[in-house]
C-alpha atoms as one frame of an Amber mdcrd trajectory, in Angstrom:
protein
  10.318   0.060  -7.899   8.080   0.543 -10.914   4.656  -0.653  -9.743   1.559
  -1.115 -11.916  -1.797  -0.903 -10.117  -4.754  -2.194 -12.121  -8.051  -0.938
 -10.757  -6.459   2.110  -9.159  -9.686   4.116  -9.367 -11.457   1.754  -6.956
 -11.491   2.089  -3.182  -8.738  -0.458  -2.548  -6.732   0.605  -5.597  -6.663
   4.232  -4.477  -5.572   3.212  -0.973  -2.811   0.975  -2.360  -1.498   3.733
  -4.633  -1.514   6.168  -1.702   0.381   3.688   0.498   3.081   2.878  -2.072
   3.489   6.217  -3.890   5.917   7.779  -1.381   8.399   4.946  -1.983   7.811
   3.792  -5.560   6.983   4.870  -9.106   3.257   4.114  -9.431   1.557   3.730
 -12.800  -2.138   2.938 -13.089  -4.422   1.106 -15.486  -8.139   0.512 -15.727
 -11.019  -0.059 -18.074 -12.029   3.607 -18.064  -9.339   5.476 -16.137  -5.646
   5.505 -15.257  -2.412   6.049 -17.158  -3.259   3.098 -19.426  -6.499   1.440
 -20.553  -7.012  -2.312 -20.285  -9.794  -4.874 -20.430  -8.470  -7.655 -18.199
 -11.000 -10.132 -19.622  -9.243  -9.851 -23.014  -5.763 -11.395 -23.049  -4.791
  -9.375 -26.140  -5.674  -6.170 -24.292  -3.565  -7.273 -21.324  -0.626  -8.124
 -23.586  -0.914  -4.703 -25.210  -0.886  -3.086 -21.748   2.400  -4.755 -20.869
   3.944  -3.763 -24.193   3.026  -0.175 -23.357   4.260  -0.192 -19.760   7.540
  -1.962 -20.447   9.396  -3.883 -17.705   7.861  -3.744 -14.229   8.895  -4.630
 -10.686   5.399  -5.275  -9.358   1.885  -5.802 -10.695  -1.084  -5.292  -8.361
  -4.638  -6.246  -9.317  -7.495  -4.674  -7.354 -10.133  -5.263  -9.980 -12.903
  -7.711 -10.739 -16.679  -7.912 -11.100 -18.942 -10.478  -9.430 -22.653 -11.276
  -9.446 -24.552 -11.676  -6.184 -27.875 -13.474  -6.045 -29.857 -16.380  -4.534
 -28.457 -19.816  -5.308 -31.859 -21.002  -6.510 -31.912 -18.320  -9.203 -28.234
 -18.249 -10.201 -27.558 -18.956 -13.873 -24.360 -20.164 -15.527 -24.129 -16.796
 -17.256 -24.177 -15.015 -13.889 -21.462 -17.290 -12.488 -19.469 -16.560 -15.643
 -19.355 -12.843 -14.760 -17.022 -13.525 -11.845 -15.193 -16.354 -13.596 -14.408
 -14.261 -16.671 -13.749 -10.956 -14.923 -12.394 -11.322 -11.381 -10.818 -14.783
 -11.815  -9.577 -14.958 -15.401  -8.959 -11.219 -15.532  -6.376 -11.574 -12.772
  -5.043 -14.836 -14.220  -4.573 -13.053 -17.569  -2.388 -10.468 -15.837  -0.081
 -13.235 -14.642  -0.111 -15.183 -17.916   1.004 -12.105 -19.852   2.839 -10.251
 -17.106   5.361 -12.952 -16.233   7.129 -12.171 -19.499   7.702  -8.485 -18.684
   8.045  -8.639 -14.896  11.634  -8.111 -13.810  13.635 -10.794 -12.023  12.399
 -11.004  -8.451   9.290  -8.987  -9.272   5.899  -9.676  -7.743   2.236 -10.106
  -8.550  -0.367  -9.300  -5.921  -3.932 -10.395  -6.663  -7.160  -9.804  -4.737
  -9.660 -12.360  -3.421 -11.951 -11.709  -0.428 -13.185 -12.968   2.912 -16.087
 -14.938   1.424 -13.627 -17.564   0.189 -13.591 -18.761   3.809 -16.627 -17.014
   5.357 -19.555 -17.462   2.935 -22.459 -15.035   2.896 -26.038 -15.199   1.649
 -26.215 -14.622  -2.126 -22.427 -14.969  -2.353 -21.893 -18.442  -3.850 -20.365
 -16.915  -6.986 -18.017 -14.728  -4.974 -16.964 -17.627  -2.710 -16.237 -19.792
  -5.764 -14.202 -17.141  -7.561 -12.229 -15.970  -4.530 -11.289 -19.528  -3.566
 -10.208 -20.215  -7.150  -7.964 -17.123  -7.155  -6.280 -18.341  -3.971  -5.778
 -21.801  -5.471  -4.277 -20.299  -8.604  -1.818 -18.233  -6.554  -0.614 -21.292
  -4.651  -0.121 -23.187  -7.904   1.514 -20.357  -9.826   3.925 -19.569  -6.983
   5.898 -22.777  -7.494   6.273 -22.261 -11.243   6.952 -18.576 -11.828  10.374
 -17.997 -13.415  13.362 -15.850 -12.441  12.533 -15.488  -8.773   9.174 -13.866
  -9.457   6.699 -13.977  -6.585   2.896 -14.041  -6.320   0.578 -13.467  -3.360
  -3.083 -12.645  -2.824  -4.769 -10.241  -0.410  -8.103 -11.377   1.047  -9.862
  -8.361   2.566 -12.949  -8.191   4.732 -15.772  -5.870   3.702 -14.463  -2.309
   3.642 -15.640   0.444   5.951 -15.928   2.581   2.810 -18.207   0.009   1.148
 -20.673  -0.590   3.978 -23.327   1.642   2.444 -23.601  -0.637  -0.558 -22.548
  -4.033   0.804 -23.309  -3.776   4.514 -26.579  -5.768   4.338 -24.628  -8.772
   3.011 -22.108  -8.637   5.855 -23.994  -8.483   9.151 -21.670  -9.622  11.948
 -18.484  -8.886  10.007 -16.081  -6.285  11.366 -15.411  -3.938   8.462 -11.844
  -2.792   7.817 -10.650   0.550   6.427  -9.097   0.497   2.957  -5.893   2.039
   4.334  -5.364  -1.038   6.537  -6.043  -3.363   3.605  -3.413  -1.451   1.602
  -0.752  -2.479   4.114  -1.123  -6.108   3.031  -0.335  -5.121  -0.557   2.752
  -3.336   0.745   3.765  -6.517   2.576   3.402  -8.499  -0.640   5.247  -6.029
  -2.878   8.014  -5.074  -0.477   8.480  -8.425   1.258   9.996 -11.671   0.050
   7.241 -14.236   0.478   5.394 -16.062  -2.273   2.315 -18.246  -2.554   0.798
 -16.523   0.465  -2.760 -15.458   1.230  -2.786 -12.267   3.298  -6.145 -12.011
   5.113  -7.153  -8.564   6.349 -10.022  -9.391   8.673
């Protein structure tokens, strides 16, 4: 299969590319690195990306920025960081990508454990991750031509504990390589509308 990984320079993206590369043709895209450049917050940029890649069998999104901070100090502009980037960035990939994805192709998006297990300073992340999961459920029943869509919801990564560990006391971190298996399940399986937790 021809598989596009957006955010392939990140920890999860690299692990996903490593997992799938032995079996598939992997192409990568990112804001500052990869085979193609894309700003997922800009629908025109996403549409240009798909014109450049041509038809695809799978699109994987492992990208998205969020703001963390105390609820009492959160501003609408800070909530908008996650809404515009992690949520709408991934939604944009589906809006534009459905027109170039091959029959039976798949989208795999990324949410996160805080959609169901909130953390201090994480109200923006909980909101965005839950919205991504809701979008996937809704889109799954409407995608054309047998296309599928799922979302992977990982725990905090072992590789990310140095930066994010203080937010996740009591959580059992998971290695990125194990998270990558859920993306494989989504791409190489047959299910749709599913949330794959890796906790």
